[in-house]
mmCIF file of C-alpha atoms in Angstrom:
data_model
loop_
_atom_site.group_PDB
_atom_site.id
_atom_site.type_symbol
_atom_site.label_atom_id
_atom_site.label_comp_id
_atom_site.label_asym_id
_atom_site.label_seq_id
_atom_site.Cartn_x
_atom_site.Cartn_y
_atom_site.Cartn_z
ATOM 1 C CA MET A 482 -0.042 -0.412 0.159
ATOM 2 C CA GLU A 483 1.000 3.226 -0.475
ATOM 3 C CA ARG A 484 1.522 5.510 2.462
ATOM 4 C CA SER A 485 -0.196 9.250 1.982
ATOM 5 C CA PRO A 486 1.365 12.707 3.092
ATOM 6 C CA ASN A 487 0.976 13.929 7.162
ATOM 7 C CA ARG A 488 -2.535 15.400 8.491
ATOM 8 C CA GLU A 489 -1.873 18.757 6.698
ATOM 9 C CA GLY A 490 -1.769 16.879 3.684
ATOM 10 C CA PHE A 491 -4.792 14.898 4.095
ATOM 11 C CA GLU A 492 -6.842 17.838 5.252
ATOM 12 C CA ALA A 493 -5.729 19.808 1.614
ATOM 13 C CA VAL A 494 -6.864 16.625 0.201
ATOM 14 C CA LEU A 495 -10.468 16.706 1.520
ATOM 15 C CA ARG A 496 -10.749 20.174 0.588
ATOM 16 C CA SER A 497 -10.638 18.956 -3.172
ATOM 17 C CA PRO A 498 -14.136 18.747 -5.197
ATOM 18 C CA THR A 499 -12.611 15.580 -6.901
ATOM 19 C CA VAL A 500 -12.477 13.578 -2.728
ATOM 20 C CA ARG A 501 -15.281 12.095 -2.220
ATOM 21 C CA GLU A 502 -16.310 9.225 -0.167
ATOM 22 C CA ALA A 503 -15.994 5.776 -2.428
ATOM 23 C CA ILE A 504 -18.630 3.531 -2.718
ATOM 24 C CA LEU A 505 -18.294 -0.751 -2.621
ATOM 25 C CA TYR A 506 -15.776 -0.400 0.679
ATOM 26 C CA GLU A 507 -16.430 -1.951 4.102
ATOM 27 C CA LYS A 508 -14.927 -0.800 7.600
ATOM 28 C CA MET A 509 -12.716 -3.293 8.881
ATOM 29 C CA PRO A 510 -10.707 -3.223 12.171
ATOM 30 C CA LYS A 511 -8.328 -1.239 13.578
ATOM 31 C CA GLY A 512 -9.621 1.865 11.310
ATOM 32 C CA LYS A 513 -8.481 -0.300 8.515
ATOM 33 C CA VAL A 514 -11.073 -0.573 5.026
ATOM 34 C CA ARG A 515 -11.702 -3.018 2.310
ATOM 35 C CA CYS A 516 -11.765 -1.650 -0.990
ATOM 36 C CA GLY A 517 -14.198 -3.627 -3.229
ATOM 37 C CA LEU A 518 -13.819 -1.780 -6.472
ATOM 38 C CA CYS A 519 -11.582 -4.229 -8.225
ATOM 39 C CA GLU A 520 -10.633 -7.979 -7.339
ATOM 40 C CA ARG A 521 -7.617 -6.899 -5.708
ATOM 41 C CA ARG A 522 -9.979 -6.054 -2.828
ATOM 42 C CA CYS A 523 -7.058 -4.358 -1.129
ATOM 43 C CA LEU A 524 -7.143 -3.850 2.804
ATOM 44 C CA ILE A 525 -5.786 -0.477 3.504
ATOM 45 C CA SER A 526 -4.622 0.881 6.542
ATOM 46 C CA PRO A 527 -5.297 4.361 7.965
ATOM 47 C CA GLY A 528 -3.228 7.357 5.741
ATOM 48 C CA ALA A 529 -2.717 4.904 3.384
ATOM 49 C CA ARG A 530 -4.090 4.487 -0.714
ATOM 50 C CA GLY A 531 -4.742 1.118 -2.325
ATOM 51 C CA PHE A 532 -2.791 -1.031 -5.232
ATOM 52 C CA CYS A 533 -3.996 1.784 -7.620
ATOM 53 C CA GLY A 534 -3.129 4.791 -5.402
ATOM 54 C CA THR A 535 -7.011 6.589 -6.685
ATOM 55 C CA ARG A 536 -8.746 5.329 -3.143
ATOM 56 C CA MET A 537 -7.204 6.087 0.270
ATOM 57 C CA ASN A 538 -8.282 5.704 3.602
ATOM 58 C CA LEU A 539 -8.691 8.247 6.208
ATOM 59 C CA ASN A 540 -9.666 7.873 9.606
ATOM 60 C CA GLY A 541 -11.336 4.670 8.945
ATOM 61 C CA THR A 542 -13.233 6.259 6.115
ATOM 62 C CA LEU A 543 -12.297 5.317 1.792
ATOM 63 C CA TYR A 544 -12.264 8.135 -0.433
ATOM 64 C CA THR A 545 -11.938 8.404 -4.251
ATOM 65 C CA LEU A 546 -8.911 11.020 -5.084
ATOM 66 C CA VAL A 547 -11.017 11.460 -8.808
ATOM 67 C CA TYR A 548 -14.055 11.936 -8.791
ATOM 68 C CA GLY A 549 -14.681 13.882 -12.034
ATOM 69 C CA ASP A 550 -10.957 14.140 -12.227
ATOM 70 C CA LEU A 551 -9.764 14.023 -15.909
ATOM 71 C CA SER A 552 -6.649 12.952 -17.720
ATOM 72 C CA ALA A 553 -8.069 13.155 -20.902
ATOM 73 C CA LEU A 554 -11.245 14.155 -22.833
ATOM 74 C CA GLU A 555 -11.867 13.743 -26.528
ATOM 75 C CA SER A 556 -13.984 12.426 -29.467
ATOM 76 C CA ARG A 557 -12.963 9.275 -31.277
ATOM 77 C CA PRO A 558 -14.536 7.018 -33.133
ATOM 78 C CA ILE A 559 -15.898 3.759 -31.263
ATOM 79 C CA GLU A 560 -14.331 1.504 -33.647
ATOM 80 C CA ILE A 561 -10.715 2.830 -32.098
ATOM 81 C CA LYS A 562 -11.816 0.752 -28.870
ATOM 82 C CA PRO A 563 -12.246 -1.092 -30.566
ATOM 83 C CA PHE A 564 -15.463 -2.218 -30.660
ATOM 84 C CA PHE A 565 -16.842 -3.320 -34.391
ATOM 85 C CA HIS A 566 -20.526 -4.755 -33.522
ATOM 86 C CA TYR A 567 -21.670 -1.597 -31.299
ATOM 87 C CA TRP A 568 -23.092 0.997 -32.639
ATOM 88 C CA PRO A 569 -20.618 1.304 -35.734
ATOM 89 C CA GLY A 570 -19.754 4.422 -37.155
ATOM 90 C CA SER A 571 -20.325 6.495 -34.494
ATOM 91 C CA THR A 572 -18.229 8.541 -32.250
ATOM 92 C CA ALA A 573 -17.672 8.329 -28.303
ATOM 93 C CA LEU A 574 -16.626 11.430 -26.169
ATOM 94 C CA THR A 575 -13.909 9.420 -24.488
ATOM 95 C CA TYR A 576 -12.165 10.603 -21.823
ATOM 96 C CA SER A 577 -10.102 9.030 -18.258
ATOM 97 C CA THR A 578 -8.624 9.689 -15.083
ATOM 98 C CA TRP A 579 -5.277 8.524 -13.945
ATOM 99 C CA SER A 580 -3.585 5.391 -12.269
ATOM 100 C CA CYS A 581 -4.539 1.412 -12.615
ATOM 101 C CA ASN A 582 -5.258 -1.483 -10.970
ATOM 102 C CA LEU A 583 -2.628 -4.061 -13.132
ATOM 103 C CA ASP A 584 0.579 -2.988 -14.023
ATOM 104 C CA CYS A 585 0.972 -4.372 -17.559
ATOM 105 C CA VAL A 586 5.051 -3.823 -18.928
ATOM 106 C CA TRP A 587 3.853 -2.823 -22.567
ATOM 107 C CA CYS A 588 1.155 -0.124 -21.721
ATOM 108 C CA GLN A 589 0.467 1.642 -24.514
ATOM 109 C CA ASN A 590 -1.102 4.633 -22.166
ATOM 110 C CA TRP A 591 1.378 4.646 -19.590
ATOM 111 C CA THR A 592 1.374 8.289 -19.411
ATOM 112 C CA LEU A 593 -1.861 8.328 -17.916
ATOM 113 C CA SER A 594 -1.679 4.628 -16.389
ATOM 114 C CA LYS A 595 1.530 5.144 -14.394
ATOM 115 C CA VAL A 596 0.727 8.227 -13.222
ATOM 116 C CA LYS A 597 -0.689 8.508 -9.265
ATOM 117 C CA PRO A 598 -3.471 11.412 -9.074
ATOM 118 C CA ARG A 599 -2.827 14.983 -6.770
ATOM 119 C CA PRO A 600 -6.133 16.105 -5.372
ATOM 120 C CA GLN A 601 -4.683 19.014 -4.557
ATOM 121 C CA THR A 602 -3.873 19.894 -8.434
ATOM 122 C CA ALA A 603 -6.757 18.319 -9.868
ATOM 123 C CA ARG A 604 -9.558 20.456 -12.087
ATOM 124 C CA TYR A 605 -13.244 18.766 -10.942
ATOM 125 C CA TYR A 606 -15.367 17.705 -14.484
ATOM 126 C CA ALA A 607 -19.220 17.876 -13.419
ATOM 127 C CA PRO A 608 -21.134 15.105 -15.325
ATOM 128 C CA GLU A 609 -23.516 17.257 -16.582
ATOM 129 C CA ARG A 610 -20.520 19.074 -18.009
ATOM 130 C CA VAL A 611 -18.930 15.946 -19.882
ATOM 131 C CA VAL A 612 -22.596 15.647 -21.148
ATOM 132 C CA GLU A 613 -23.355 18.979 -22.417
ATOM 133 C CA ALA A 614 -19.331 18.725 -24.395
ATOM 134 C CA ALA A 615 -20.704 15.546 -26.162
ATOM 135 C CA LEU A 616 -23.727 16.505 -27.522
ATOM 136 C CA LYS A 617 -21.931 19.626 -28.833
ATOM 137 C CA ALA A 618 -19.631 17.621 -30.572
ATOM 138 C CA GLY A 619 -22.409 15.411 -32.187
ATOM 139 C CA ASP A 620 -20.819 12.231 -30.511
ATOM 140 C CA GLU A 621 -23.271 9.426 -29.962
ATOM 141 C CA GLY A 622 -21.989 8.035 -27.179
ATOM 142 C CA LEU A 623 -19.407 8.030 -23.771
ATOM 143 C CA CYS A 624 -16.619 6.118 -23.422
ATOM 144 C CA SER A 625 -14.415 5.807 -20.464
ATOM 145 C CA SER A 626 -11.013 4.586 -21.835
ATOM 146 C CA PHE A 627 -7.036 5.119 -21.790
ATOM 147 C CA GLN A 628 -6.202 4.088 -18.294
ATOM 148 C CA GLU A 629 -8.904 1.545 -16.028
ATOM 149 C CA PRO A 630 -12.011 3.086 -15.727
ATOM 150 C CA THR A 631 -13.388 1.363 -12.970
ATOM 151 C CA LEU A 632 -11.554 3.188 -11.141
ATOM 152 C CA LEU A 633 -13.739 6.135 -12.282
ATOM 153 C CA THR A 634 -16.877 4.123 -11.402
ATOM 154 C CA ASP A 635 -18.288 5.965 -8.443
ATOM 155 C CA TRP A 636 -18.314 9.219 -11.117
ATOM 156 C CA ASN A 637 -19.205 7.396 -14.044
ATOM 157 C CA ILE A 638 -22.342 6.405 -12.025
ATOM 158 C CA GLN A 639 -23.679 9.582 -12.147
ATOM 159 C CA LEU A 640 -22.182 10.670 -15.463
ATOM 160 C CA PHE A 641 -23.963 7.921 -17.219
ATOM 161 C CA ARG A 642 -27.387 8.001 -15.398
ATOM 162 C CA LYS A 643 -27.687 11.639 -16.784
ATOM 163 C CA ALA A 644 -25.901 10.757 -20.605
ATOM 164 C CA ARG A 645 -28.463 7.956 -20.933
ATOM 165 C CA THR A 646 -31.461 10.846 -20.639
ATOM 166 C CA LYS A 647 -29.863 12.498 -23.441
ATOM 167 C CA GLY A 648 -30.198 9.294 -25.426
ATOM 168 C CA LEU A 649 -26.113 8.876 -25.180
ATOM 169 C CA TYR A 650 -24.658 5.146 -25.180
ATOM 170 C CA CYS A 651 -22.408 4.403 -22.374
ATOM 171 C CA CYS A 652 -19.422 2.372 -22.635
ATOM 172 C CA TYR A 653 -15.974 0.857 -20.962
ATOM 173 C CA VAL A 654 -12.547 -0.047 -22.404
ATOM 174 C CA SER A 655 -11.820 -2.146 -19.197
ATOM 175 C CA ASN A 656 -9.058 -4.679 -17.917
ATOM 176 C CA GLY A 657 -12.689 -6.586 -16.561
ATOM 177 C CA TYR A 658 -10.876 -6.831 -13.442
ATOM 178 C CA MET A 659 -13.602 -5.010 -11.655
ATOM 179 C CA THR A 660 -16.113 -6.331 -8.610
ATOM 180 C CA LEU A 661 -19.347 -8.203 -9.805
ATOM 181 C CA GLU A 662 -20.755 -5.630 -7.338
ATOM 182 C CA ALA A 663 -19.147 -2.948 -9.462
ATOM 183 C CA LEU A 664 -20.325 -4.336 -12.860
ATOM 184 C CA ARG A 665 -24.066 -4.681 -11.862
ATOM 185 C CA LEU A 666 -23.958 -0.945 -10.448
ATOM 186 C CA LEU A 667 -22.489 0.448 -13.815
ATOM 187 C CA TRP A 668 -25.204 -1.896 -15.670
ATOM 188 C CA ASP A 669 -28.099 -0.245 -13.216
ATOM 189 C CA SER A 670 -26.357 3.358 -13.984
ATOM 190 C CA GLY A 671 -27.148 2.569 -18.026
ATOM 191 C CA MET A 672 -23.526 1.171 -19.515
ATOM 192 C CA ASP A 673 -24.362 -1.153 -21.368
ATOM 193 C CA GLY A 674 -21.110 -1.612 -23.367
ATOM 194 C CA LEU A 675 -17.859 -3.648 -22.048
ATOM 195 C CA LYS A 676 -14.844 -4.118 -24.293
ATOM 196 C CA ILE A 677 -12.179 -6.231 -21.938
ATOM 197 C CA ASP A 678 -8.728 -7.100 -22.941
ATOM 198 C CA VAL A 679 -7.755 -10.567 -22.095
ATOM 199 C CA LYS A 680 -3.880 -10.314 -21.930
ATOM 200 C CA GLY A 681 -3.625 -13.861 -22.346
ATOM 201 C CA ASP A 682 -3.022 -17.164 -19.850
ATOM 202 C CA MET A 683 -2.121 -17.322 -16.211
ATOM 203 C CA GLU A 684 1.326 -17.473 -17.072
ATOM 204 C CA THR A 685 0.830 -13.918 -18.750
ATOM 205 C CA TYR A 686 -1.008 -12.135 -16.158
ATOM 206 C CA ARG A 687 1.385 -14.038 -13.450
ATOM 207 C CA ARG A 688 4.577 -12.425 -15.076
ATOM 208 C CA TYR A 689 3.251 -9.398 -16.915
ATOM 209 C CA CYS A 690 0.542 -7.926 -15.536
ATOM 210 C CA GLY A 691 1.250 -8.140 -11.778
ATOM 211 C CA GLY A 692 0.173 -10.986 -10.803
ATOM 212 C CA VAL A 693 -3.619 -11.009 -11.204
ATOM 213 C CA ASP A 694 -5.915 -13.650 -11.496
ATOM 214 C CA VAL A 695 -7.153 -14.333 -15.557
ATOM 215 C CA GLU A 696 -10.095 -16.315 -14.198
ATOM 216 C CA ILE A 697 -11.188 -12.978 -12.923
ATOM 217 C CA VAL A 698 -11.555 -11.517 -16.146
ATOM 218 C CA TRP A 699 -13.619 -14.444 -17.876
ATOM 219 C CA ARG A 700 -15.458 -14.456 -15.372
ATOM 220 C CA ASN A 701 -16.215 -10.827 -15.675
ATOM 221 C CA ALA A 702 -17.277 -11.755 -19.464
ATOM 222 C CA ARG A 703 -19.209 -14.047 -18.937
ATOM 223 C CA GLU A 704 -21.407 -12.527 -16.428
ATOM 224 C CA ALA A 705 -21.749 -8.800 -18.287
ATOM 225 C CA LYS A 706 -22.983 -11.242 -21.196
ATOM 226 C CA ARG A 707 -25.853 -12.782 -18.559
ATOM 227 C CA MET A 708 -26.288 -9.260 -17.607
ATOM 228 C CA GLY A 709 -27.221 -8.209 -20.750
ATOM 229 C CA PHE A 710 -23.888 -5.829 -21.711
ATOM 230 C CA HIS A 711 -22.579 -6.043 -25.469
ATOM 231 C CA VAL A 712 -19.339 -7.414 -24.783
ATOM 232 C CA GLU A 713 -16.520 -7.770 -27.371
ATOM 233 C CA ILE A 714 -13.093 -9.473 -26.617
ATOM 234 C CA VAL A 715 -9.586 -8.032 -27.549
ATOM 235 C CA ASN A 716 -6.202 -9.936 -27.219
ATOM 236 C CA LEU A 717 -2.913 -7.755 -27.479
ATOM 237 C CA VAL A 718 -0.836 -10.435 -29.016
ATOM 238 C CA VAL A 719 2.931 -9.439 -28.040
ATOM 239 C CA THR A 720 6.014 -10.917 -29.093
ATOM 240 C CA GLY A 721 7.403 -13.432 -26.971
ATOM 241 C CA VAL A 722 5.189 -13.419 -24.787
ATOM 242 C CA ASN A 723 2.064 -14.833 -25.281
ATOM 243 C CA ASP A 724 2.100 -15.615 -29.109
ATOM 244 C CA ASP A 725 2.828 -18.739 -29.277
ATOM 245 C CA ASP A 726 0.149 -21.571 -30.287
ATOM 246 C CA GLU A 727 -0.495 -22.685 -27.499
ATOM 247 C CA CYS A 728 -1.497 -19.397 -25.560
ATOM 248 C CA LEU A 729 -3.167 -18.215 -28.524
ATOM 249 C CA ARG A 730 -5.245 -21.412 -28.700
ATOM 250 C CA TRP A 731 -6.218 -21.092 -25.059
ATOM 251 C CA VAL A 732 -7.522 -17.776 -25.289
ATOM 252 C CA ILE A 733 -10.007 -18.720 -27.924
ATOM 253 C CA GLU A 734 -10.877 -21.543 -26.346
ATOM 254 C CA ARG A 735 -12.196 -19.972 -23.086
ATOM 255 C CA HIS A 736 -13.515 -17.008 -25.508
ATOM 256 C CA LEU A 737 -15.969 -20.004 -26.578
ATOM 257 C CA LYS A 738 -16.410 -21.144 -23.399
ATOM 258 C CA GLU A 739 -17.155 -17.909 -21.541
ATOM 259 C CA VAL A 740 -18.743 -15.452 -23.722
ATOM 260 C CA GLY A 741 -19.722 -17.790 -26.845
ATOM 261 C CA PRO A 742 -19.146 -17.864 -30.753
ATOM 262 C CA GLU A 743 -21.331 -14.648 -31.283
ATOM 263 C CA THR A 744 -18.833 -12.477 -29.353
ATOM 264 C CA PRO A 745 -16.557 -10.514 -31.583
ATOM 265 C CA LEU A 746 -12.994 -11.731 -31.269
ATOM 266 C CA HIS A 747 -10.308 -8.806 -31.620
ATOM 267 C CA PHE A 748 -6.432 -9.799 -32.525
ATOM 268 C CA THR A 749 -4.218 -6.715 -32.044
ATOM 269 C CA ARG A 750 -0.814 -5.950 -33.312
ATOM 270 C CA TYR A 751 1.985 -4.888 -30.228
ATOM 271 C CA TYR A 752 4.269 -2.076 -30.525
ATOM 272 C CA PRO A 753 7.348 -1.282 -28.066
ATOM 273 C CA ALA A 754 6.049 0.789 -25.280
ATOM 274 C CA TYR A 755 6.422 1.335 -21.704
ATOM 275 C CA ARG A 756 9.117 -1.226 -19.951
ATOM 276 C CA LEU A 757 9.093 -3.581 -23.265
ATOM 277 C CA ASN A 758 10.781 -3.539 -26.468
ATOM 278 C CA ASN A 759 10.147 -6.708 -27.814
ATOM 279 C CA PRO A 760 9.998 -6.590 -31.366
ATOM 280 C CA SER A 761 6.477 -5.656 -32.810
ATOM 281 C CA THR A 762 4.326 -8.725 -33.484
ATOM 282 C CA LYS A 763 5.033 -9.747 -37.044
ATOM 283 C CA VAL A 764 1.856 -9.406 -39.384
ATOM 284 C CA GLU A 765 1.694 -13.073 -39.966
ATOM 285 C CA THR A 766 1.635 -13.854 -36.405
ATOM 286 C CA ILE A 767 -2.104 -11.963 -36.226
ATOM 287 C CA GLU A 768 -3.338 -13.890 -39.088
ATOM 288 C CA ARG A 769 -2.552 -17.059 -37.683
ATOM 289 C CA ALA A 770 -4.310 -16.136 -34.525
ATOM 290 C CA TYR A 771 -6.774 -14.928 -36.648
ATOM 291 C CA GLU A 772 -7.497 -18.144 -38.853
ATOM 292 C CA MET A 773 -7.001 -20.070 -35.596
ATOM 293 C CA ALA A 774 -10.077 -18.597 -34.457
ATOM 294 C CA LYS A 775 -11.656 -18.876 -37.044
ATOM 295 C CA GLU A 776 -11.470 -22.474 -37.478
ATOM 296 C CA ALA A 777 -12.341 -23.289 -33.954
ATOM 297 C CA GLY A 778 -15.777 -21.635 -34.657
ATOM 298 C CA VAL A 779 -15.408 -17.878 -33.601
ATOM 299 C CA ALA A 780 -18.148 -16.155 -36.337
ATOM 300 C CA TYR A 781 -16.500 -12.616 -35.680
ATOM 301 C CA PRO A 782 -12.400 -12.406 -35.464
ATOM 302 C CA TYR A 783 -10.358 -9.129 -36.402
ATOM 303 C CA ILE A 784 -7.126 -8.167 -36.638
ATOM 304 C CA GLY A 785 -6.481 -4.375 -35.167
ATOM 305 C CA ASN A 786 -3.750 -2.190 -35.319
ATOM 306 C CA VAL A 787 -2.720 -3.022 -39.266
ATOM 307 C CA PRO A 788 -4.313 -0.679 -41.049
ATOM 308 C CA GLY A 789 -6.092 -1.601 -44.623
ATOM 309 C CA HIS A 790 -5.861 -5.147 -43.461
ATOM 310 C CA ARG A 791 -8.787 -7.581 -45.492
ATOM 311 C CA TYR A 792 -9.145 -8.703 -41.442
ATOM 312 C CA GLU A 793 -10.617 -5.349 -40.104
ATOM 313 C CA HIS A 794 -14.008 -5.443 -42.343
ATOM 314 C CA THR A 795 -16.957 -7.782 -40.349
ATOM 315 C CA TYR A 796 -17.849 -11.298 -43.094
ATOM 316 C CA CYS A 797 -21.196 -13.293 -43.083
ATOM 317 C CA PRO A 798 -20.376 -16.317 -40.961
ATOM 318 C CA GLU A 799 -22.666 -18.023 -42.989
ATOM 319 C CA CYS A 800 -21.869 -17.420 -46.594
ATOM 320 C CA GLY A 801 -18.904 -15.207 -46.265
ATOM 321 C CA GLU A 802 -20.245 -11.346 -47.720
ATOM 322 C CA THR A 803 -18.777 -8.560 -46.702
ATOM 323 C CA LEU A 804 -20.916 -6.860 -44.621
ATOM 324 C CA ILE A 805 -18.846 -3.487 -42.800
ATOM 325 C CA LYS A 806 -15.773 -2.744 -44.543
ATOM 326 C CA ARG A 807 -13.385 -0.698 -42.853
ATOM 327 C CA PHE A 808 -10.629 1.454 -43.262
ATOM 328 C CA GLY A 809 -8.556 1.867 -39.807
ATOM 329 C CA TYR A 810 -11.039 3.522 -38.011
ATOM 330 C CA ARG A 811 -13.655 4.443 -39.905
ATOM 331 C CA VAL A 812 -16.070 2.731 -41.572
ATOM 332 C CA VAL A 813 -16.073 3.061 -45.397
ATOM 333 C CA ARG A 814 -19.571 0.405 -46.408
ATOM 334 C CA TYR A 815 -22.123 -0.398 -44.203
ATOM 335 C CA ARG A 816 -24.726 -3.137 -46.041
ATOM 336 C CA LEU A 817 -26.555 -4.920 -43.288
ATOM 337 C CA THR A 818 -30.446 -4.634 -43.874
ATOM 338 C CA ASP A 819 -32.404 -2.178 -41.340
ATOM 339 C CA ASP A 820 -33.183 -5.454 -39.076
ATOM 340 C CA LYS A 821 -29.233 -6.018 -38.758
ATOM 341 C CA ARG A 822 -29.085 -9.304 -41.580
ATOM 342 C CA CYS A 823 -26.810 -10.145 -43.844
ATOM 343 C CA PRO A 824 -28.191 -8.821 -47.378
ATOM 344 C CA LYS A 825 -27.137 -12.092 -49.281
ATOM 345 C CA CYS A 826 -28.412 -15.323 -47.127
ATOM 346 C CA GLY A 827 -30.373 -13.392 -44.149
ATOM 347 C CA TYR A 828 -28.126 -13.985 -41.529
ATOM 348 C CA HIS A 829 -28.803 -12.033 -38.508
ATOM 349 C CA VAL A 830 -25.791 -10.627 -37.210
ATOM 350 C CA ASN A 831 -24.775 -9.369 -33.422
ATOM 351 C CA LEU A 832 -24.491 -5.911 -33.271
ATOM 352 C CA ARG A 833 -25.907 -3.594 -30.696
ATOM 353 C CA GLY A 834 -26.914 -0.111 -31.864
ATOM 354 C CA ARG A 835 -27.713 1.339 -35.122
ATOM 355 C CA TYR A 836 -25.122 2.463 -38.108
ATOM 356 C CA VAL A 837 -23.843 6.257 -37.811
ATOM 357 C CA LYS A 838 -23.025 7.629 -41.139
ATOM 358 C CA LYS A 839 -20.372 10.337 -40.260
ATOM 359 C CA PRO A 840 -18.553 12.624 -42.093
ATOM 360 C CA ARG A 841 -15.553 11.031 -43.406
ATOM 361 C CA ILE A 842 -12.583 12.494 -40.995
ATOM 362 C CA LEU A 843 -9.633 11.196 -40.614
ATOM 363 C CA PHE A 844 -8.695 10.030 -37.148
#
C-alpha cells in the first residue's frame, strides 16, 4: 500500500472537489477498510492508499481521489476502442482519469495509467459538463477509456445516469478486473457496452501484469454477457510473451466457452511501449491467430493495429459476404439490412445500436 502525506496534507486533499467518500468498501478492525471496487480487494490501513493509488483511507473512511478528475477528453470513433459491433460508425466522447489496478509492462497509455492522482492540483469536471460536451460535439455516446475506467466508477455512475436521459450510449474499455458488485452498479446506471482486454493465459498475467487472476476476467466477461452487456474481447498479441500457438489457442477456447462464438474477438498488433522493447508483432502472427479463431468457430474474429488489412472487415459467418468494410478506424461501407441481417443470405448479425454515417474525417 502507498502511504499518504501528513495530516495537513489530508486536510488539503479533502478540500478538493475530486475527493468524495467511495462506494463499495467495508470498514474493518483497527481503522482499516476493505476496498470492493476491483478484485484486488485491497485492505487499506489508515493514511494509506490501495494498489491503484486512487482510493485512500482517512480515519477509517475510504475516499476516491479521482471523482471527476479527468486526464483526457476527446471525441473518437468507436472503432478505435475497438468496438466493431457496437454503434458502428459513431463517435464517443472519450475520457480518462489516472492510474491502473494492473501493472502491464507493455502499457500503451502509460503516461496516464502510471501516474497517481494529485487532488490538490486536480480540476473537477461535473457530469453535466461532460454530457453537454458530447452533445455539442455531435457524439452518440460516452466511453471511459485510455486507463482503467473501473477506478472512475464512482463518478461514471452519476455521469451515465445523466447521459442516458439525453440518449447517449455509455461504455467501458477495461481490463475486466472489477468486482461483480461494481459491474452490477454500472449496468444499473445505464452502461451497456464493455470491451475487455484479455492479456493472455495465467502465466501472462502472473509474469507481466502484476500477478492478478485471469479467471476473474473471464468470469466478468461471462457475467456481463448474462446481464445484457454488449461484450467484445481483445487480445493484444505481444512478441515473445503470448504469441505462441498454445497461448492463442487457450484464449480462443476460453472465449468460446465463456462468451460464445457470436462475441467478437480482436487480435491486435503490439508495438514497443513503456518497459517492454520486444519487436513489434509480425503481421503473420496476427493472421495466424485470426485463422485459428475462425477454424475453432469464432464467428467474428478481427485483426487490429494493421490499417487496411482485409481482416478488419465484418464478413457474414454463413455465406462469407462482406457486410461492413473498414479502413483503420472508419466504416467505409455498411451493407446490413435495417434489422441487422446479411443482404445475401439473411443471417442475423450480433450488433448493438445502429449504424451512424459520419463525414469522412481521418483520425
